[in-house]
Short mmCIF file of C-alpha atoms and ligand atoms in Angstrom, two decimals:
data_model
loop_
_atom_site.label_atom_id
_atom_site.label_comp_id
_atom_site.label_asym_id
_atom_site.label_seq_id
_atom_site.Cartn_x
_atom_site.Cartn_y
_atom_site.Cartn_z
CA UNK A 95 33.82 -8.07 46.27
CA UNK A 96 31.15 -5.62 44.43
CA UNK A 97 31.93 -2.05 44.23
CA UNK A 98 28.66 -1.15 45.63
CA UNK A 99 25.62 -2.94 47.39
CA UNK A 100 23.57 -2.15 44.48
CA UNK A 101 24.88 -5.29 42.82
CA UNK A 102 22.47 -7.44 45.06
CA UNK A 103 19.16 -5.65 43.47
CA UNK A 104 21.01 -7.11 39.90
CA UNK A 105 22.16 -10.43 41.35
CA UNK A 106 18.33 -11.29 42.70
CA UNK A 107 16.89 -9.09 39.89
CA UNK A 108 18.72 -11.63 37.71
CA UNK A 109 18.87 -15.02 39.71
CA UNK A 110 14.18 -14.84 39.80
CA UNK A 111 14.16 -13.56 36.53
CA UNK A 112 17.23 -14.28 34.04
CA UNK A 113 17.82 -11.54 32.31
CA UNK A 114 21.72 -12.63 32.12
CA UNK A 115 23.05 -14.86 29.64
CA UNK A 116 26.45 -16.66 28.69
CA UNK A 117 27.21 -14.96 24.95
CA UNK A 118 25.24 -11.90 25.84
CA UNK A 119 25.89 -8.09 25.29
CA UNK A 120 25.00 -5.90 27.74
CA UNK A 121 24.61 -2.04 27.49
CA UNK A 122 24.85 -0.60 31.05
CA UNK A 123 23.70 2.90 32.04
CA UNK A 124 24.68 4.79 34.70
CA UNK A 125 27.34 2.11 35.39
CA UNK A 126 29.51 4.06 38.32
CA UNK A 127 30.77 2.81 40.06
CA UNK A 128 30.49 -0.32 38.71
CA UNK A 129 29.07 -2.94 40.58
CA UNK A 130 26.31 -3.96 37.74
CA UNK A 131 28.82 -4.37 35.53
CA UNK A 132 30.39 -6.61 37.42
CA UNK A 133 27.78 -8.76 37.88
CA UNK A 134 26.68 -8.54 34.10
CA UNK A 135 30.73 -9.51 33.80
CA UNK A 136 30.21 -12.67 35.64
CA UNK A 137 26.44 -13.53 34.24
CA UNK A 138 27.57 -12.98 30.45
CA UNK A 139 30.93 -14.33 30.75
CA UNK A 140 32.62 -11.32 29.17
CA UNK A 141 35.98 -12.82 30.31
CA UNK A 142 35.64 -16.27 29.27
CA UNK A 143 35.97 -17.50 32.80
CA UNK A 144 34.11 -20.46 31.75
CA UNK A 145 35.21 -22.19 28.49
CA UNK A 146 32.05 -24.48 27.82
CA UNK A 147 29.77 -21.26 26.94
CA UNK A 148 29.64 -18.30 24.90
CA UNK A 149 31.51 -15.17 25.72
CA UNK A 150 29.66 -12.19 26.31
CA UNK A 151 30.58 -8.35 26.36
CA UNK A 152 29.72 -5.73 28.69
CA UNK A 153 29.91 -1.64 27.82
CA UNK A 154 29.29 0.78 31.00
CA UNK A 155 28.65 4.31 30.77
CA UNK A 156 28.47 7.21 33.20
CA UNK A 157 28.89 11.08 33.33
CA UNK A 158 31.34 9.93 36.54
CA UNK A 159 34.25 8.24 35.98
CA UNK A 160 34.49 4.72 36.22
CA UNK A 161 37.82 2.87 37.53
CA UNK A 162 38.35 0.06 34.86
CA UNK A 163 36.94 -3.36 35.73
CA UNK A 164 38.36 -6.76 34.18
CA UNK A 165 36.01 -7.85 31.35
CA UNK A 166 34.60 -4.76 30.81
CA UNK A 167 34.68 -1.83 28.57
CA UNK A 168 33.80 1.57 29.78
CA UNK A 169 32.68 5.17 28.19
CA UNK A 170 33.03 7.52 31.51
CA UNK A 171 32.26 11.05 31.63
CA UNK A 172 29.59 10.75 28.43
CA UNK A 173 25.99 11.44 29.01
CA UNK A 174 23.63 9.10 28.04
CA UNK A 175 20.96 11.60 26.56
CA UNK A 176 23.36 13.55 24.28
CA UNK A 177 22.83 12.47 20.37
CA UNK A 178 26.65 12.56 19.98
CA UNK A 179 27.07 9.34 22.48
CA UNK A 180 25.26 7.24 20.22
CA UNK A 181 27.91 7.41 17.88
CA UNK A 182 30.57 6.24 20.77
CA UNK A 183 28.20 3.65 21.89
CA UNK A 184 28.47 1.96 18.28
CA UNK A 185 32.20 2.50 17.55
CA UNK A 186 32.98 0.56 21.00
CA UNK A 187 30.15 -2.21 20.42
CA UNK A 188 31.52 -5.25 19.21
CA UNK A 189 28.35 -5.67 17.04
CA UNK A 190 25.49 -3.31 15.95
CA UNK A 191 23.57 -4.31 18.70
CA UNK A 192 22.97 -5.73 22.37
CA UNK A 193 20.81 -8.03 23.55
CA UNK A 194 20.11 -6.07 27.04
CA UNK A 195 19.87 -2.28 28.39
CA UNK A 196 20.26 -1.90 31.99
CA UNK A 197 19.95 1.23 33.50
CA UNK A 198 19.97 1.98 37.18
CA UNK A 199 20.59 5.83 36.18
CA UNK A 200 20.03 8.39 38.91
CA UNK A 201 19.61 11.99 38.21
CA UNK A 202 21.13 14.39 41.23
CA UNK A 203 18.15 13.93 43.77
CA UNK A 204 16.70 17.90 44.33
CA UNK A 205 14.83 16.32 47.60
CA UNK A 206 11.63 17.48 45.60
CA UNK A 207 9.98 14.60 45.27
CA UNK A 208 7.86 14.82 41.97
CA UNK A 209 11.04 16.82 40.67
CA UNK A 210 13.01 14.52 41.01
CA UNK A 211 10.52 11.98 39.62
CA UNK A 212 9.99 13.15 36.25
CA UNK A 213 13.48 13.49 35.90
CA UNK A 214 14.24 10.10 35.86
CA UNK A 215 11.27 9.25 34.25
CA UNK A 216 12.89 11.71 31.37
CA UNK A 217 15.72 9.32 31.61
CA UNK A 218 13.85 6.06 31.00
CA UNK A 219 12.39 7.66 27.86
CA UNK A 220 15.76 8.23 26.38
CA UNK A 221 16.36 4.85 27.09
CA UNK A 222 13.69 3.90 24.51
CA UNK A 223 14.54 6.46 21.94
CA UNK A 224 18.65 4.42 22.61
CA UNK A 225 16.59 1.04 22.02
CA UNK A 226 15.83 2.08 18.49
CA UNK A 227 19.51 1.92 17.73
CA UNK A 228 21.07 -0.24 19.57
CA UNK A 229 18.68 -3.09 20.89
CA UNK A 230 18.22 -6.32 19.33
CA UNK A 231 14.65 -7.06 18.14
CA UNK A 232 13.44 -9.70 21.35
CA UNK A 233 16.03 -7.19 23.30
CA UNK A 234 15.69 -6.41 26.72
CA UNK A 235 15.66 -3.51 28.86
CA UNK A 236 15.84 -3.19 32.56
CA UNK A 237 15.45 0.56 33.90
CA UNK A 238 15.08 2.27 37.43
CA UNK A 239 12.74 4.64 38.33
CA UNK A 240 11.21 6.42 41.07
CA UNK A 241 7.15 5.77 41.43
CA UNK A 242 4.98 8.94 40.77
CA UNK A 243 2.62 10.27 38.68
CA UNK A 244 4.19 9.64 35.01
CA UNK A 245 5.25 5.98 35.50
CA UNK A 246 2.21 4.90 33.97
CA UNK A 247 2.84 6.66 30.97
CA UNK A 248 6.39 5.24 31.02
CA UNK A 249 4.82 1.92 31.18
CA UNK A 250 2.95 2.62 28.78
CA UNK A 251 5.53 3.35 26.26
CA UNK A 252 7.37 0.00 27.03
CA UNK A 253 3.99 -1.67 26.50
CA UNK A 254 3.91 -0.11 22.96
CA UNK A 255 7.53 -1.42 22.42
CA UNK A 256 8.09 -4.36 24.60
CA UNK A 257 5.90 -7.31 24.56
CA UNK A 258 6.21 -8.40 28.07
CA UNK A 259 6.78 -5.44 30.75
CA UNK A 260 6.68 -6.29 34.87
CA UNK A 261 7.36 -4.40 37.58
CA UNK A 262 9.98 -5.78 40.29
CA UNK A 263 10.55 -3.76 43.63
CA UNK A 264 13.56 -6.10 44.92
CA UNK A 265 14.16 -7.41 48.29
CA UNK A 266 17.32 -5.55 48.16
CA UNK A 267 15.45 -1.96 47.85
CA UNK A 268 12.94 -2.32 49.98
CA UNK A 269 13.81 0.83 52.09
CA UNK A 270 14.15 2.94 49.12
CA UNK A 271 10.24 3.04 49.47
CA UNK A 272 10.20 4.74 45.72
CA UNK A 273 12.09 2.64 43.92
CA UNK A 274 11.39 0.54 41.27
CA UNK A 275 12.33 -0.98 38.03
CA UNK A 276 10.45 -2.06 34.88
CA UNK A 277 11.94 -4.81 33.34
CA UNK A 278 10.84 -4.88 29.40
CA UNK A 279 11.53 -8.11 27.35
CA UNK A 280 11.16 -9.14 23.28
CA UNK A 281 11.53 -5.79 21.94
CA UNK A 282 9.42 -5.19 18.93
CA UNK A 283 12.02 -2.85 17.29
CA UNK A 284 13.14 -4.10 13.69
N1 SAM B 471 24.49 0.55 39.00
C1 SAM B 471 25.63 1.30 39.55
C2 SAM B 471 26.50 0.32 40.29
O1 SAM B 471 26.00 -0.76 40.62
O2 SAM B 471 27.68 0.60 40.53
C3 SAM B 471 25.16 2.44 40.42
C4 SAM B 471 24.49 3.54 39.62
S1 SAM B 471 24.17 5.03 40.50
C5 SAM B 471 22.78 4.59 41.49
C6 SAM B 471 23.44 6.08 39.28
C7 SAM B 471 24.42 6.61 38.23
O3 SAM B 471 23.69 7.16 37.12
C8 SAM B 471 25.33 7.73 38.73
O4 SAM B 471 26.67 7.30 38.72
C9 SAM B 471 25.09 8.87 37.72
O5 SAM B 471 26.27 9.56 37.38
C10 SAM B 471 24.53 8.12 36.52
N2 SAM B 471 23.79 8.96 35.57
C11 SAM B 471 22.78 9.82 35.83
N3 SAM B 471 22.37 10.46 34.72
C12 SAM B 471 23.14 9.98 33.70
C13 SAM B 471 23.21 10.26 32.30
N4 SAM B 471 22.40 11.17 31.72
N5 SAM B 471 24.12 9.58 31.55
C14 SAM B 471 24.95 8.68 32.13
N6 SAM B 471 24.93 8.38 33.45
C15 SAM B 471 24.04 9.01 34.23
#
């Protein structure tokens, strides 16, 4: 039982294109209420359900609270774009690094359309400046955003930093007509 239907966009997100591995560390953003992190729980294998791989790890964060979740570690109330989180990210990582960002982050919708676009946008571009410190080089990062006029030069930064970025509208948010995600693999950080 998921939290929350978003955890269908991850599960087909991640059956097509595997971005969920046994052994893998996962950064989510915007985590509440927690349905991606359960399904990064099951795909990494963060509770050692299955003996025969590796063991993964799985660290949510959210400016809402999060109700604990088997398997997973959580940082509620903490803001994603504020310097000082960076330091709480690494003191609860079990290593320096992750192999994968998600982020299906949301600011507070205004109902102004391109407001409410370049916010998130905003968003996604913290995620990269985040990357620096705490994704693996060949890292991945999945992010949502809402189409407009500045996802092209959000692309574009992912194209500087990423070597392979796509575009995937899932099945599963089809009648969120704005929606989308970039999905960023084999980061080129050091
Ligand atoms: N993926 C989640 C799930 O499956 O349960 C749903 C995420 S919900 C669509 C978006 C979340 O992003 C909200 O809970 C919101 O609080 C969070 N969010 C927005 N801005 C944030 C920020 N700056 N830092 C951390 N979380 C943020």
């Amino acid at each position: 039982n998921y939290r929350c239907r978003s955890a269908f966009k991850l599960l087909e997100m991640d059956d097509k294109l595997r971005i969920l591995r046994p052994g893998f560390s996962v950064l989510d953003c915007g985590a509440a209420p927690g349905a991606w992190s359960q399904v990064a729980v099951e795909r990494v294998n963060a509770l050692g359900t299955d003996p025969t791989v590796p063991t993964g790890f799985v660290l949510g964060i959210d400016l809402q609270r999060i109700s604990p979740l088997d398997g997973a570690v959580f940082l509620s109330e903490a803001d994603v774009t504020d310097p000082g989180t960076l330091r709480t990210i690494h003191s609860l990582l079990p290593a320096k690094k992750v192999d994968v960002i998600l982020s299906d982050m949301a600011p507070n919708a205004t109902g102004i359309k391109e407001l409410d676009h370049q916010k998130l946008i905003n968003l996604c571009l913290c995620l990269l400046n985040l990357s620096q410190s705490v994704l693996k080089p060949k890292g991945t990062l999945l992010c949502k955003f809402w189409d407009g006029q500045e996802s092209r030069l959000l692309q574009g930064r992912l194209k500087e930093q990423f070597q392979d970025v796509r575009t995937i509208k899932p099945q599963a948010s089809r009648k969120d007509s704005a929606e989308s995600y970039y999905l960023a693999r084999q980061y080129k950080g050091k």
